[in-house]
Every structure is written in structure tokens, then in C-alpha cells.
Coordinates of C-alpha atoms in Angstrom, one line a residue:
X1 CA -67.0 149.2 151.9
X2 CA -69.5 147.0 152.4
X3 CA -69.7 144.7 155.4
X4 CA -70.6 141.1 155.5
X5 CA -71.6 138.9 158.1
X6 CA -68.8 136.3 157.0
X7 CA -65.2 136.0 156.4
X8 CA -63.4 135.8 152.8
X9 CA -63.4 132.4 151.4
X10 CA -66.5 131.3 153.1
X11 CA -69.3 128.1 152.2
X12 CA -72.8 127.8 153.2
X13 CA -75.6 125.5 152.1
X14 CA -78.8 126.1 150.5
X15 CA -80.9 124.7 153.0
X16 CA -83.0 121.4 152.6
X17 CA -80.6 117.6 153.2
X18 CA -82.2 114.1 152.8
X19 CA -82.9 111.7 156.1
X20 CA -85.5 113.0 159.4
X21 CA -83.1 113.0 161.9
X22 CA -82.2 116.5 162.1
X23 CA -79.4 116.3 164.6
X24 CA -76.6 114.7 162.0
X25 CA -77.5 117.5 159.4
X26 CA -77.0 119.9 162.1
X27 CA -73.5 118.7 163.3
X28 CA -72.2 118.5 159.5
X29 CA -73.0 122.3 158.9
X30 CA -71.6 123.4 162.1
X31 CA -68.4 120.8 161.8
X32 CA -67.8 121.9 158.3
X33 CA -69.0 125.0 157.0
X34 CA -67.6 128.9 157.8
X35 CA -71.6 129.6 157.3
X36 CA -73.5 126.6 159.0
X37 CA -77.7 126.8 158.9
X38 CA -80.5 125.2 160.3
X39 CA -81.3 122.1 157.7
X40 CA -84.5 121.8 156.5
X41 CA -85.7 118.0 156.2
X42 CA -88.9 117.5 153.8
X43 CA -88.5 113.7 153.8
X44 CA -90.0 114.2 157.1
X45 CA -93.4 114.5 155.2
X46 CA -96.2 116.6 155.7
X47 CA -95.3 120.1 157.3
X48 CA -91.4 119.7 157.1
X49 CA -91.9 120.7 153.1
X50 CA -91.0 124.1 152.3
X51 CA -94.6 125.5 152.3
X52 CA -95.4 124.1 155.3
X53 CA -92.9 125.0 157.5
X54 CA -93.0 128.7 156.8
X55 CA -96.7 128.3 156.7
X56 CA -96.5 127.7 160.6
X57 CA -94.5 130.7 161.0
X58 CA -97.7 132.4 160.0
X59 CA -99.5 134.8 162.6
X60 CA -103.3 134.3 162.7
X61 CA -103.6 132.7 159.6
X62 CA -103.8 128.6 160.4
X63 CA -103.4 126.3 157.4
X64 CA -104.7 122.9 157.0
X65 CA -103.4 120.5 154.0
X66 CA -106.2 119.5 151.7
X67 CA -105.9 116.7 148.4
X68 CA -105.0 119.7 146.3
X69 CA -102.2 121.0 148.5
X70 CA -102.1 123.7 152.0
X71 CA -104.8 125.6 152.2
X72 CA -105.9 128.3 154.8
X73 CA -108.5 127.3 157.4
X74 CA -110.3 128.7 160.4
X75 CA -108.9 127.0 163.2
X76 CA -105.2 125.4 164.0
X77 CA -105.3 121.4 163.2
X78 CA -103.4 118.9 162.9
X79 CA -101.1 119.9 159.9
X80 CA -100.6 123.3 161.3
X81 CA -99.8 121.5 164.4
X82 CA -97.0 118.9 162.5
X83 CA -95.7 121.6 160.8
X84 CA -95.4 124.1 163.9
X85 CA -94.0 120.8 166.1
X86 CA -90.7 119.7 162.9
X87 CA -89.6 123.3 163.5
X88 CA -89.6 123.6 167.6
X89 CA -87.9 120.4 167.8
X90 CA -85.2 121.7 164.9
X91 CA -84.8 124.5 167.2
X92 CA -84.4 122.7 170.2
X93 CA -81.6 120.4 168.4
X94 CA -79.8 123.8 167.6
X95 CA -79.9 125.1 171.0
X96 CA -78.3 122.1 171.8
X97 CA -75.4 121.8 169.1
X98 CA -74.8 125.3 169.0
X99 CA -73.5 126.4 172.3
X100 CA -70.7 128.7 172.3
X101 CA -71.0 129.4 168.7
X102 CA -70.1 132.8 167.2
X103 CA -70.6 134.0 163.9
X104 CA -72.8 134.2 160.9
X105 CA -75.4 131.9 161.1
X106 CA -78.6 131.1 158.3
X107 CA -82.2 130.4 158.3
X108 CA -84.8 129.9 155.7
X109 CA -88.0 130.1 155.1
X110 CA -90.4 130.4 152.3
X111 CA -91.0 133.7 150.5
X112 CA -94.5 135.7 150.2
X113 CA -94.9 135.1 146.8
X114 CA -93.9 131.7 146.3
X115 CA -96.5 131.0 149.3
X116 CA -99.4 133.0 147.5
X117 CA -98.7 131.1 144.6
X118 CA -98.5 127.5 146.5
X119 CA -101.6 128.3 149.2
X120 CA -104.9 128.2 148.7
X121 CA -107.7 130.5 150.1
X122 CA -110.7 128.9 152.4
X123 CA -112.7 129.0 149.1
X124 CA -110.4 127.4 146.9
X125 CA -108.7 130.0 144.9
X126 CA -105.1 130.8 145.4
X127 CA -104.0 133.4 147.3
X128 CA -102.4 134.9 144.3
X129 CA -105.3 135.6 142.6
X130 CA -106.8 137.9 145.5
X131 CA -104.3 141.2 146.3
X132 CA -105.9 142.0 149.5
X133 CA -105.2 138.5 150.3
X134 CA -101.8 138.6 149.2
X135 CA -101.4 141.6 151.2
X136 CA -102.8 139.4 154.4
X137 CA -100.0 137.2 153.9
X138 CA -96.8 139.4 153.4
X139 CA -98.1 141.0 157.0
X140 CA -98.8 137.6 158.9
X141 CA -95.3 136.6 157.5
X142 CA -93.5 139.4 158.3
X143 CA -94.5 139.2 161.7
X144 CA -94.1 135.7 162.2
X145 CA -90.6 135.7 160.7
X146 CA -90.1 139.0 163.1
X147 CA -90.4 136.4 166.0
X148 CA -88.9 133.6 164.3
X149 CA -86.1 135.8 164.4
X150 CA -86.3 136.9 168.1
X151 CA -86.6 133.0 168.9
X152 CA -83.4 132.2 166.9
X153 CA -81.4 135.1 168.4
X154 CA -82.2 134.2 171.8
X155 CA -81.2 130.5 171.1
X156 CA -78.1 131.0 169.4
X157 CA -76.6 134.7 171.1
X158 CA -74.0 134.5 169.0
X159 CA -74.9 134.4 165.6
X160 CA -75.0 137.2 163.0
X161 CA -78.1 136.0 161.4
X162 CA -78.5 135.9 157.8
X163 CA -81.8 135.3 156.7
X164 CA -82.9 133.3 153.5
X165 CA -86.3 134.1 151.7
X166 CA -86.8 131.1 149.1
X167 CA -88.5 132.7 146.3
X168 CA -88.1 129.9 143.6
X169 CA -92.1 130.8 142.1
X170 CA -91.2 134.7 142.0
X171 CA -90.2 134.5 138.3
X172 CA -93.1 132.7 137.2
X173 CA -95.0 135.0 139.0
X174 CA -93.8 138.1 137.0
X175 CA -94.4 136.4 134.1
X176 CA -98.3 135.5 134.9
X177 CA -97.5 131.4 134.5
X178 CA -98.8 130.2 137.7
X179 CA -101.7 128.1 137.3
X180 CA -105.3 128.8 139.2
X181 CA -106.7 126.6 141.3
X182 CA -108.3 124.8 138.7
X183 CA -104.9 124.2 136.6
X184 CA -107.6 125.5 134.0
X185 CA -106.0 128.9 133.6
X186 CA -102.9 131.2 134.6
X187 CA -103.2 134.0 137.3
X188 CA -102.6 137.1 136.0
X189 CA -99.2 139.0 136.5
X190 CA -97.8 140.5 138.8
X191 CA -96.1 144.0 138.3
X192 CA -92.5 144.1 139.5
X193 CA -92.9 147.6 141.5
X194 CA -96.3 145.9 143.8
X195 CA -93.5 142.2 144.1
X196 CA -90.8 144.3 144.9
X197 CA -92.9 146.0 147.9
X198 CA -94.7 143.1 149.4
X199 CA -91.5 141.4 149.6
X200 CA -89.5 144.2 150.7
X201 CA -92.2 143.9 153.7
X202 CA -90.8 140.9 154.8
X203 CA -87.0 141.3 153.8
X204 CA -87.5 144.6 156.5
X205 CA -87.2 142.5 159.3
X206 CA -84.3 140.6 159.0
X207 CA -80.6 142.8 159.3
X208 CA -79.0 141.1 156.6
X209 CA -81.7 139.4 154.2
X210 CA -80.6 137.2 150.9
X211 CA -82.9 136.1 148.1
X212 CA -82.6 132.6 146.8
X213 CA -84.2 131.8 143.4
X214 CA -82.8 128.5 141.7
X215 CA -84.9 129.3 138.8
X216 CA -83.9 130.9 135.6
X217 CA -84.6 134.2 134.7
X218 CA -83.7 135.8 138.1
X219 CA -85.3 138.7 138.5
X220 CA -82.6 141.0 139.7
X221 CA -83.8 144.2 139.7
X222 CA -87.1 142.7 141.6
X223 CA -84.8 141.6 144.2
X224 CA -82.4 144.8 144.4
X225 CA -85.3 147.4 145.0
X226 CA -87.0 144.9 147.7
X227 CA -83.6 145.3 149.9
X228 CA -81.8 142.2 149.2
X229 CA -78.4 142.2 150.5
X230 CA -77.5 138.9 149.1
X231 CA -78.6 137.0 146.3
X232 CA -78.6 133.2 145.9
X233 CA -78.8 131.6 142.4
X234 CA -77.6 128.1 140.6
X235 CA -74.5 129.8 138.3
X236 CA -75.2 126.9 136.1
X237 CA -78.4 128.5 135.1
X238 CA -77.0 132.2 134.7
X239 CA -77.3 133.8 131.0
X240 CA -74.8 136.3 129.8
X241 CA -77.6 138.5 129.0
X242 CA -78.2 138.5 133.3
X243 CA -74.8 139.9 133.8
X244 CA -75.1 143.8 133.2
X245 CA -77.6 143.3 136.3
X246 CA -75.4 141.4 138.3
X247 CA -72.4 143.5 137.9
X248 CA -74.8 146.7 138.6
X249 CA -75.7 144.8 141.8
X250 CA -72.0 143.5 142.8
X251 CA -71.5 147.4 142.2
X252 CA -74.6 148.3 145.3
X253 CA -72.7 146.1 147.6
X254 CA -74.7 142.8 146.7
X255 CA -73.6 139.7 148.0
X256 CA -73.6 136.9 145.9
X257 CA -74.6 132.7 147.1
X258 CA -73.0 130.7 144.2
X259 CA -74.3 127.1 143.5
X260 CA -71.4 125.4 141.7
X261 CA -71.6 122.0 143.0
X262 CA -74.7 119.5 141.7
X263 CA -77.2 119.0 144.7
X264 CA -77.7 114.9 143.8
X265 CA -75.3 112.5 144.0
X266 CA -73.0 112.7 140.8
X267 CA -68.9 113.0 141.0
X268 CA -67.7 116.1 142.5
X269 CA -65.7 118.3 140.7
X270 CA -62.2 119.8 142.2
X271 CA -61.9 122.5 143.9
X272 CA -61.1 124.7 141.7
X273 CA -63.5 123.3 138.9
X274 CA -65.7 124.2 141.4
X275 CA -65.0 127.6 141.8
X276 CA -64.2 128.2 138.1
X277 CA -67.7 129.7 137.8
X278 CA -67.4 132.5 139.9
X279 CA -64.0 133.3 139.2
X280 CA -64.5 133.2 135.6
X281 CA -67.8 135.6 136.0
X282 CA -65.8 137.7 138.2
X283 CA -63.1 138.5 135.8
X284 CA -65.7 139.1 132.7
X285 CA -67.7 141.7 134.7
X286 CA -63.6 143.1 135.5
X287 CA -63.8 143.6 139.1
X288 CA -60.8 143.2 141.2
X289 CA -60.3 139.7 142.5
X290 CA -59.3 140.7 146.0
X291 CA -63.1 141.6 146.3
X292 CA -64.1 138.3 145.1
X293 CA -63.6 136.1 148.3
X294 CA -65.3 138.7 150.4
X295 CA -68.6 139.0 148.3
X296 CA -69.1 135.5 146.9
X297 CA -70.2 132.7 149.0
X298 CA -70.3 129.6 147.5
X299 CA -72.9 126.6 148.0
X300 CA -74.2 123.5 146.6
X301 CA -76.8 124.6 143.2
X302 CA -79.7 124.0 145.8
X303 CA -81.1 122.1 148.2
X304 CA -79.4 118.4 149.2
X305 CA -82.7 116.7 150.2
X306 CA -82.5 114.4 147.3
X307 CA -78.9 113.2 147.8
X308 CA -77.6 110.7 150.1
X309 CA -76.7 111.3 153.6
X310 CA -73.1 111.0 152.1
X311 CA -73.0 113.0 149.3
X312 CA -74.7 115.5 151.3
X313 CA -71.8 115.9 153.4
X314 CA -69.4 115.8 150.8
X315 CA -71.1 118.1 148.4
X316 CA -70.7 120.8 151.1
X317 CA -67.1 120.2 152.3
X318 CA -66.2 120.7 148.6
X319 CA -68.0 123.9 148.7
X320 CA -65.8 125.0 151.3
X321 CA -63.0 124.1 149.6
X322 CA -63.9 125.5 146.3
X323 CA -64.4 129.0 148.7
X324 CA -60.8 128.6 150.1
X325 CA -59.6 128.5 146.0
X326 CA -61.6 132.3 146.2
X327 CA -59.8 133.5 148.9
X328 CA -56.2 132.0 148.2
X329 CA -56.0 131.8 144.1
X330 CA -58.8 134.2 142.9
X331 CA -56.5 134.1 139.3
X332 CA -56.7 130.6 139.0
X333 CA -57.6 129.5 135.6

């Protein structure tokens, strides 16, 4: 049997909430979630976005932001510098509100190929387009996330820490649709053996590392040979043609990150409209329901940064309600 850094019946969030203040986002997940996380806030600007903050995880590879976006650069500046100073002060704030805490605990940060896809090189390219380049990258972040990690475990002792690896480009990688510098062309393809081992580079480092792609067409089998132990995914957005993979990866001991509640302000559904989606997938792939509580974790479709401060809060408490229906009624209709 499988083991899994939470309990049955647990909640989580997907990572980004709305505001700059990080400390209010910070006591909501730890006041209200079995799985809390460290919030991400882009509204903050430049450098709290999702490329940037991962981008200052990076080991000897600085980044500066130009008018078409981050690019690479030869020394650390200012960006870097932003970027590098929105995370230490998160991680302060979560020394702070996180004493005594036990218990699975999540970060995030940006995967390799979303960031080849988003970053461009010194001369203008992206960093998709050049393999030894891409290569550069996976290393830099691998060992940057490596400390990351070390950091995190030494501020929080307690934690069982699950890491996130956003990979919302990887599809359109694999399918050779992301655009070249010039938005003139698309970068050629990717095969899925060469994205399966870059990113399994960085997955390697983390003890229990989950994928989350909110796009469609989740590449499954991409994700399953890199070493994912968990997969994240908006169920709204899953296709009956995906589930032979995902019961082939429920069957490998995957874990599964539900989003079943809307990420903007809109009216929340009930509990157990909530959970309706993954008990109702559950059941058509026939596995037993007593499993279902212990490898289904269920969070908002994805990130809250465009809801209110409100909703946000809301949207997860009913996510851990939703996971209580999992744990308590997996039969429910």
C-alpha cells in the first residue's frame, strides 16, 4: 500500500491568492486546510509572478525582466533581486505562523519546461529552442529547488513536504505550439521520452513530488515516467478518453489533486456537488471507495489570485469540506 504524506479526507490549495500581504493567506491555509502551503501572491508585481519567483530559485543563472518578458542576464539586478527578496520575506512569515506545526506541508514553484518556454536567452531566443540550454536550466533548477528544500525543512521541522512543480506549458510543449521569440513561428517539439527526463531531474529531489497542469490534454504518461507521485489537474477539464491513463496511474499508487471548486468568485457549490466529480470518476474507473479518501486530495480548479480575499477563503474551506464527503460518504450520489 501506498503511503501518503496526508490523512483521508484531506484539502489543499493550488497555490497562488489575490492581495500582497502574505501573512493573512498564510494564516487561512494553516487555520483551515489538513494540507496548508506557502501562498504565492503575483499581485505583488514583478518577481512574485510564477516565472519569476522560481526564476530566483535559479543557481548561477541571474535573470533580469526585459519589455518582452524575463530573460537571462550576466549579472544579478534588480528583478532578480525583487524576485529573490517576495520569497525570503514569505519564508520568514512562515517561520513565524508555523511554529509547532506537524504534518504535510506544500510548496511550489515553476517547472523546467514551462520556464524554457517562458525565459528568454541573453540573445533573445527562448530557452526552448536551445537543448543544451534547456539542459542548463533543469540543472540550475534542480539544485536551487534542492536548497529551497533544505531552507523550508529547516524552517518548518515538522512538515512532510510535498512539492508542487507547475507545469501548465508542458502540453503545449509536446505538441510544438509554443511561439519563438519573435511570435513569428512555433518551437519545435519536444519528444515525450527527452520531457520526461529533464523533468524527472528536478522531480529527484523532492521525497514526494506532484505535477500540476491545469491545462487540457494532461500528459499522463509524461508525468508517470518522470516520477510523479501526485498529479494535480482541473477535473472540469478531464476527457473520458484521459481515464484509461488515470486509472493505470491510480493503479502505480498515484495520487490525485482534484480541482472541483471555480478559482473566481462565482457561488460555491455544496459539499457534496463539490466532490461529485471525483466520486463519480472513482466509481467509473471501479475502484473501491474506501481507497478514494486516501488518494484524492481535493483543491480549488487552480490558483485563487483572481478572486477576492473572501472568496479565497471560502473557496478553500469548501474544499475541505467537499474532502470530508470522501472520507465519510464515498457512495454518495
Amino acid at each position: 500500500m501506498t503511503d501518503y504524506p496526508w490523512d483521508e479526507g484531506s484539502a489543499t490549495g493550488v497555490g497562488s491568492h489575490p492581495g500582497e500581504d502574505g501573512r493573512p493567506p498564510l494564516k487561512t491555509v494553516f487555520d483551515e486546510l489538513p494540507v496548508p502551503y506557502l501562498p504565492e501572491l503575483p499581485g505583488r508585481g514583478v518577481g512574485a509572478d510564477l516565472i519569476g519567483r522560481t526564476a530566483s530559485l535559479l543557481v548561477e543563472l541571474p535573470v533580469e525582466v526585459q519589455p518582452s518578458g524575463w530573460r537571462f542576464s550576466d549579472r544579478p539586478g534588480r528583478d532578480f533581486k525583487r524576485a529573490r527578496d517576495h520569497l525570503l520575506r514569505d519564508l520568514d512569515l512562515l517561520e513565524e505562523e508555523s511554529q509547532g506545526y506537524a504534518g504535510a506541508f506544500k510548496i511550489q514553484i515553476c517547472g523546467p519546461w514551462t520556464l524554457a518556454g517562458a525565459i528568454e536567452l541573453r540573445y533573445g531566443d527562448k530557452t526552448l529552442a536551445d537543448k543544451g540550454a534547456v539542459r542548463d536550466l533543469v540543472d540550475s533548477l534542480a539544485d536551487g529547488l534542492a536548497a529551497h528544500v533544505a531552507d523550508v525543512r529547516k524552517r518548518v521541522p515538522g512538515a512532510e513536504l510535498i512539492v508542487q512543480i507547475d507545469e501548465p506549458g508542458l502540453p503545449g510543449v509536446l505538441a510544438g505550439m509554443v511561439p519563438t521569440a519573435s511570435g513569428f513561428g512555433r518551437i519545435a517539439a519536444v519528444e515525450a521520452q527527452v520531457a520526461a527526463e529533464r523533468l524527472g531531474r528536478v522531480l529527484s529531489v523532492a521525497d514526494f513530488p506532484i505535477v500540476h497542469c491545469c491545462a487540457p490534454q494532461v500528459p499522463f504518461s509524461v508525468l508517470g515516467t518522470a516520477g510523479a507521485r501526485g498529479i494535480s489537474l482541473d477535473a472540469s477539464l478531464l476527457r473520458r478518453a484521459d481515464e484509461d491513463h488515470i486509472g493505470e496511474a491510480i493503479e502505480a499508487g498515484t495520487a490525485f489533486l482534484l480541482g472541483v471548486v471555480p478559482g473566481v468568485d462565482s457561488r460555491l457549490p455544496a459539499p457534496n456537488v463539490a466532490a461529485k466529480p471525483a466520486v463519480e470518476l472513482w466509481r467509473r474507473l471501479g475502484f473501491r471507495p474506501e481507497d478514494l479518501a486516501r488518494q484524492v486530495v481535493l483543491t480549488p480548479r487552480c490558483g485563487l489570485a483572481g478572486a477576492s480575499p473572501g472568496y479565497a477563503k471560502a473557496a478553500l474551506i469548501r474544499c475541505r469540506e467537499a474532502a470530508r464527503v470522501l472520507r465519510e460518504d464515498p457512495e454518495a450520489e
